[in-house]
Amino acid sequence: MSETLIYDNVFESLVDDVDEAADLSFRADLISALVECCRERGWSQAEIGAVLGIPQPRVSELMRGKVHLFSADRLIGFLSRLGVRLRPSFSGSQFLCVVETYPAA
């Protein structure tokens, strides 16, 4: 008899620690947002590297979604360079995350 495994987070199937799975999922979401933002702006990898302050090989890793190579801190810093700020809060019994945009430096 086969057993069907169901996961709320795909990363739970890859790692044994739920905290690590949550961190990987959060970083994947951040990378997806960064990639989409850069694509919408029509930037080349050289332009992305200049804005984020990283060399082209690192941009390539970012654009290919290499989650394990980037910390959440680093990705949040990249979003800041693009003019995005995340403001998590707690209200009542709900966690909220407001995304603010401002002119990038």
Short mmCIF file of N, CA and C in Angstrom, two decimals:
data_model
loop_
_atom_site.label_atom_id
_atom_site.label_comp_id
_atom_site.label_asym_id
_atom_site.label_seq_id
_atom_site.Cartn_x
_atom_site.Cartn_y
_atom_site.Cartn_z
N MET A 1 0.84 -1.17 0.00
CA MET A 1 0.00 0.00 0.00
C MET A 1 0.89 1.24 0.00
N SER A 2 0.63 2.17 -0.89
CA SER A 2 1.44 3.39 -0.96
C SER A 2 0.82 4.47 -0.08
N GLU A 3 1.68 5.34 0.38
CA GLU A 3 1.24 6.43 1.26
C GLU A 3 1.40 7.75 0.52
N THR A 4 0.40 8.59 0.56
CA THR A 4 0.46 9.90 -0.06
C THR A 4 0.87 10.92 0.99
N LEU A 5 1.92 11.66 0.68
CA LEU A 5 2.39 12.70 1.59
C LEU A 5 1.86 14.04 1.13
N ILE A 6 1.38 14.84 2.06
CA ILE A 6 0.84 16.15 1.74
C ILE A 6 1.62 17.18 2.55
N TYR A 7 2.09 18.21 1.85
CA TYR A 7 2.88 19.25 2.49
C TYR A 7 2.24 20.61 2.24
N ASP A 8 2.26 21.45 3.26
CA ASP A 8 1.82 22.84 3.10
C ASP A 8 2.89 23.66 2.39
N ASN A 9 4.12 23.24 2.51
CA ASN A 9 5.27 23.95 1.99
C ASN A 9 6.14 22.93 1.26
N VAL A 10 6.40 23.15 0.00
CA VAL A 10 7.17 22.18 -0.80
C VAL A 10 8.53 21.90 -0.17
N PHE A 11 9.10 22.88 0.51
CA PHE A 11 10.42 22.69 1.11
C PHE A 11 10.39 21.70 2.28
N GLU A 12 9.21 21.47 2.85
CA GLU A 12 9.11 20.46 3.91
C GLU A 12 9.44 19.07 3.38
N SER A 13 9.27 18.86 2.09
CA SER A 13 9.61 17.56 1.50
C SER A 13 11.11 17.42 1.26
N LEU A 14 11.84 18.54 1.35
CA LEU A 14 13.27 18.51 1.07
C LEU A 14 14.14 18.53 2.32
N VAL A 15 13.62 19.11 3.40
CA VAL A 15 14.40 19.21 4.63
C VAL A 15 13.56 18.67 5.79
N ASP A 16 14.24 18.24 6.84
CA ASP A 16 13.54 17.66 7.99
C ASP A 16 13.07 18.69 9.00
N ASP A 17 13.60 19.89 8.94
CA ASP A 17 13.32 20.93 9.93
C ASP A 17 12.27 21.91 9.37
N VAL A 18 11.14 22.06 10.07
CA VAL A 18 10.08 22.94 9.58
C VAL A 18 10.52 24.40 9.57
N ASP A 19 11.40 24.79 10.50
CA ASP A 19 11.91 26.16 10.51
C ASP A 19 12.76 26.43 9.27
N GLU A 20 13.59 25.48 8.91
CA GLU A 20 14.41 25.61 7.71
C GLU A 20 13.53 25.64 6.46
N ALA A 21 12.49 24.83 6.45
CA ALA A 21 11.56 24.82 5.31
C ALA A 21 10.87 26.17 5.18
N ALA A 22 10.46 26.75 6.30
CA ALA A 22 9.81 28.06 6.28
C ALA A 22 10.78 29.13 5.77
N ASP A 23 12.04 29.06 6.20
CA ASP A 23 13.04 30.02 5.75
C ASP A 23 13.28 29.89 4.25
N LEU A 24 13.40 28.67 3.76
CA LEU A 24 13.60 28.45 2.32
C LEU A 24 12.41 28.97 1.52
N SER A 25 11.21 28.75 2.02
CA SER A 25 10.00 29.22 1.34
C SER A 25 9.97 30.75 1.29
N PHE A 26 10.32 31.39 2.40
CA PHE A 26 10.35 32.86 2.46
C PHE A 26 11.39 33.40 1.48
N ARG A 27 12.56 32.80 1.46
CA ARG A 27 13.60 33.25 0.52
C ARG A 27 13.18 33.03 -0.92
N ALA A 28 12.50 31.93 -1.21
CA ALA A 28 12.01 31.68 -2.56
C ALA A 28 11.00 32.75 -2.98
N ASP A 29 10.13 33.15 -2.05
CA ASP A 29 9.16 34.21 -2.34
C ASP A 29 9.87 35.53 -2.61
N LEU A 30 10.89 35.84 -1.82
CA LEU A 30 11.65 37.08 -2.03
C LEU A 30 12.34 37.07 -3.38
N ILE A 31 12.96 35.94 -3.73
CA ILE A 31 13.64 35.84 -5.03
C ILE A 31 12.64 36.00 -6.17
N SER A 32 11.48 35.38 -6.05
CA SER A 32 10.46 35.50 -7.10
C SER A 32 10.06 36.95 -7.30
N ALA A 33 9.89 37.68 -6.20
CA ALA A 33 9.51 39.09 -6.29
C ALA A 33 10.64 39.91 -6.94
N LEU A 34 11.87 39.63 -6.55
CA LEU A 34 13.01 40.35 -7.14
C LEU A 34 13.12 40.10 -8.63
N VAL A 35 13.02 38.85 -9.01
CA VAL A 35 13.14 38.49 -10.43
C VAL A 35 12.02 39.15 -11.23
N GLU A 36 10.80 39.07 -10.74
CA GLU A 36 9.67 39.67 -11.45
C GLU A 36 9.84 41.18 -11.59
N CYS A 37 10.29 41.83 -10.55
CA CYS A 37 10.51 43.28 -10.57
C CYS A 37 11.56 43.64 -11.64
N CYS A 38 12.65 42.91 -11.66
CA CYS A 38 13.72 43.19 -12.63
C CYS A 38 13.25 42.92 -14.06
N ARG A 39 12.49 41.86 -14.25
CA ARG A 39 11.97 41.55 -15.59
C ARG A 39 10.99 42.62 -16.06
N GLU A 40 10.11 43.06 -15.16
CA GLU A 40 9.15 44.11 -15.53
C GLU A 40 9.86 45.40 -15.92
N ARG A 41 10.99 45.66 -15.30
CA ARG A 41 11.75 46.87 -15.61
C ARG A 41 12.60 46.69 -16.86
N GLY A 42 12.67 45.46 -17.37
CA GLY A 42 13.41 45.19 -18.60
C GLY A 42 14.92 45.28 -18.46
N TRP A 43 15.42 45.08 -17.26
CA TRP A 43 16.85 45.21 -17.01
C TRP A 43 17.63 44.00 -17.49
N SER A 44 18.82 44.26 -17.99
CA SER A 44 19.77 43.20 -18.31
C SER A 44 20.43 42.74 -17.01
N GLN A 45 21.12 41.61 -17.07
CA GLN A 45 21.82 41.14 -15.88
C GLN A 45 22.90 42.13 -15.44
N ALA A 46 23.52 42.80 -16.39
CA ALA A 46 24.52 43.81 -16.04
C ALA A 46 23.88 44.97 -15.29
N GLU A 47 22.70 45.40 -15.73
CA GLU A 47 21.98 46.49 -15.05
C GLU A 47 21.54 46.06 -13.65
N ILE A 48 21.05 44.84 -13.53
CA ILE A 48 20.64 44.33 -12.22
C ILE A 48 21.83 44.30 -11.28
N GLY A 49 22.96 43.81 -11.77
CA GLY A 49 24.16 43.75 -10.95
C GLY A 49 24.59 45.13 -10.48
N ALA A 50 24.50 46.12 -11.35
CA ALA A 50 24.88 47.49 -10.98
C ALA A 50 23.96 48.03 -9.89
N VAL A 51 22.66 47.80 -10.02
CA VAL A 51 21.69 48.30 -9.03
C VAL A 51 21.85 47.58 -7.69
N LEU A 52 22.03 46.27 -7.74
CA LEU A 52 22.11 45.48 -6.51
C LEU A 52 23.51 45.45 -5.91
N GLY A 53 24.51 45.86 -6.70
CA GLY A 53 25.88 45.86 -6.21
C GLY A 53 26.51 44.48 -6.12
N ILE A 54 26.13 43.62 -7.09
CA ILE A 54 26.68 42.26 -7.13
C ILE A 54 27.20 41.95 -8.53
N PRO A 55 28.18 41.04 -8.65
CA PRO A 55 28.70 40.68 -9.96
C PRO A 55 27.70 39.86 -10.78
N GLN A 56 27.89 39.86 -12.08
CA GLN A 56 26.97 39.17 -13.00
C GLN A 56 26.77 37.69 -12.65
N PRO A 57 27.80 36.93 -12.26
CA PRO A 57 27.53 35.52 -11.92
C PRO A 57 26.52 35.37 -10.77
N ARG A 58 26.57 36.29 -9.79
CA ARG A 58 25.60 36.24 -8.68
C ARG A 58 24.20 36.61 -9.19
N VAL A 59 24.13 37.55 -10.13
CA VAL A 59 22.83 37.92 -10.72
C VAL A 59 22.24 36.70 -11.42
N SER A 60 23.07 35.97 -12.14
CA SER A 60 22.62 34.77 -12.83
C SER A 60 22.06 33.76 -11.84
N GLU A 61 22.74 33.58 -10.71
CA GLU A 61 22.25 32.65 -9.68
C GLU A 61 20.91 33.13 -9.11
N LEU A 62 20.79 34.43 -8.91
CA LEU A 62 19.55 35.00 -8.41
C LEU A 62 18.42 34.77 -9.41
N MET A 63 18.67 35.08 -10.67
CA MET A 63 17.65 34.95 -11.71
C MET A 63 17.24 33.50 -11.94
N ARG A 64 18.12 32.57 -11.62
CA ARG A 64 17.79 31.14 -11.77
C ARG A 64 17.19 30.56 -10.50
N GLY A 65 16.96 31.42 -9.48
CA GLY A 65 16.27 30.98 -8.28
C GLY A 65 17.08 30.10 -7.36
N LYS A 66 18.37 30.31 -7.28
CA LYS A 66 19.25 29.52 -6.41
C LYS A 66 19.05 29.95 -4.95
N VAL A 67 17.95 29.53 -4.37
CA VAL A 67 17.52 29.94 -3.04
C VAL A 67 18.60 29.72 -1.99
N HIS A 68 19.25 28.58 -2.05
CA HIS A 68 20.23 28.22 -1.02
C HIS A 68 21.45 29.13 -0.99
N LEU A 69 21.65 29.97 -2.00
CA LEU A 69 22.84 30.83 -2.08
C LEU A 69 22.63 32.22 -1.49
N PHE A 70 21.39 32.57 -1.13
CA PHE A 70 21.09 33.91 -0.66
C PHE A 70 20.36 33.87 0.68
N SER A 71 20.82 34.66 1.63
CA SER A 71 20.13 34.76 2.92
C SER A 71 18.93 35.69 2.79
N ALA A 72 17.99 35.54 3.70
CA ALA A 72 16.82 36.43 3.71
C ALA A 72 17.27 37.88 3.91
N ASP A 73 18.26 38.10 4.77
CA ASP A 73 18.78 39.45 5.00
C ASP A 73 19.28 40.08 3.71
N ARG A 74 20.04 39.30 2.97
CA ARG A 74 20.60 39.80 1.71
C ARG A 74 19.49 40.13 0.71
N LEU A 75 18.50 39.26 0.61
CA LEU A 75 17.40 39.47 -0.33
C LEU A 75 16.55 40.68 0.05
N ILE A 76 16.33 40.88 1.34
CA ILE A 76 15.60 42.06 1.80
C ILE A 76 16.39 43.32 1.46
N GLY A 77 17.71 43.26 1.58
CA GLY A 77 18.56 44.38 1.18
C GLY A 77 18.45 44.67 -0.31
N PHE A 78 18.39 43.62 -1.12
CA PHE A 78 18.23 43.81 -2.57
C PHE A 78 16.89 44.50 -2.86
N LEU A 79 15.84 44.07 -2.18
CA LEU A 79 14.53 44.70 -2.38
C LEU A 79 14.60 46.18 -2.01
N SER A 80 15.30 46.49 -0.96
CA SER A 80 15.46 47.88 -0.54
C SER A 80 16.13 48.71 -1.64
N ARG A 81 17.12 48.14 -2.30
CA ARG A 81 17.79 48.84 -3.39
C ARG A 81 16.85 49.09 -4.57
N LEU A 82 15.80 48.27 -4.65
CA LEU A 82 14.80 48.44 -5.71
C LEU A 82 13.65 49.35 -5.26
N GLY A 83 13.74 49.85 -4.02
CA GLY A 83 12.70 50.75 -3.52
C GLY A 83 11.52 50.04 -2.88
N VAL A 84 11.77 48.88 -2.26
CA VAL A 84 10.69 48.10 -1.64
C VAL A 84 11.03 47.86 -0.17
N ARG A 85 10.04 48.06 0.67
CA ARG A 85 10.21 47.78 2.10
C ARG A 85 9.06 46.91 2.57
N LEU A 86 9.39 45.87 3.33
CA LEU A 86 8.40 44.98 3.91
C LEU A 86 8.16 45.41 5.35
N ARG A 87 6.88 45.56 5.73
CA ARG A 87 6.54 45.97 7.09
C ARG A 87 5.59 44.94 7.71
N PRO A 88 6.15 43.91 8.33
CA PRO A 88 5.29 42.93 8.99
C PRO A 88 4.70 43.52 10.27
N SER A 89 3.48 43.11 10.59
CA SER A 89 2.82 43.56 11.82
C SER A 89 1.83 42.50 12.28
N PHE A 90 1.35 42.71 13.47
CA PHE A 90 0.35 41.79 14.05
C PHE A 90 -0.83 42.63 14.48
N SER A 91 -2.03 42.25 14.05
CA SER A 91 -3.24 42.99 14.40
C SER A 91 -4.33 41.99 14.75
N GLY A 92 -4.85 42.11 15.96
CA GLY A 92 -5.87 41.15 16.38
C GLY A 92 -5.26 39.77 16.45
N SER A 93 -5.73 38.89 15.64
CA SER A 93 -5.17 37.53 15.60
C SER A 93 -4.52 37.24 14.26
N GLN A 94 -4.19 38.28 13.50
CA GLN A 94 -3.63 38.08 12.16
C GLN A 94 -2.27 38.75 12.02
N PHE A 95 -1.39 38.06 11.33
CA PHE A 95 -0.14 38.66 10.92
C PHE A 95 -0.36 39.29 9.56
N LEU A 96 0.17 40.47 9.36
CA LEU A 96 0.04 41.20 8.10
C LEU A 96 1.43 41.58 7.63
N CYS A 97 1.57 41.74 6.33
CA CYS A 97 2.82 42.27 5.79
C CYS A 97 2.45 43.30 4.73
N VAL A 98 2.76 44.53 5.04
CA VAL A 98 2.52 45.63 4.11
C VAL A 98 3.79 45.82 3.28
N VAL A 99 3.62 45.98 2.00
CA VAL A 99 4.75 46.24 1.12
C VAL A 99 4.68 47.69 0.71
N GLU A 100 5.71 48.43 1.06
CA GLU A 100 5.79 49.85 0.71
C GLU A 100 6.81 50.03 -0.40
N THR A 101 6.50 50.90 -1.33
CA THR A 101 7.46 51.23 -2.37
C THR A 101 7.79 52.71 -2.28
N TYR A 102 9.01 53.02 -2.63
CA TYR A 102 9.50 54.38 -2.62
C TYR A 102 10.53 54.49 -3.73
N PRO A 103 10.91 55.67 -4.12
CA PRO A 103 11.91 55.81 -5.19
C PRO A 103 13.22 55.16 -4.78
N ALA A 104 13.75 54.29 -5.63
CA ALA A 104 15.03 53.64 -5.35
C ALA A 104 16.13 54.68 -5.41
N ALA A 105 17.16 54.42 -4.62
CA ALA A 105 18.29 55.36 -4.56
C ALA A 105 19.06 55.41 -5.86
#
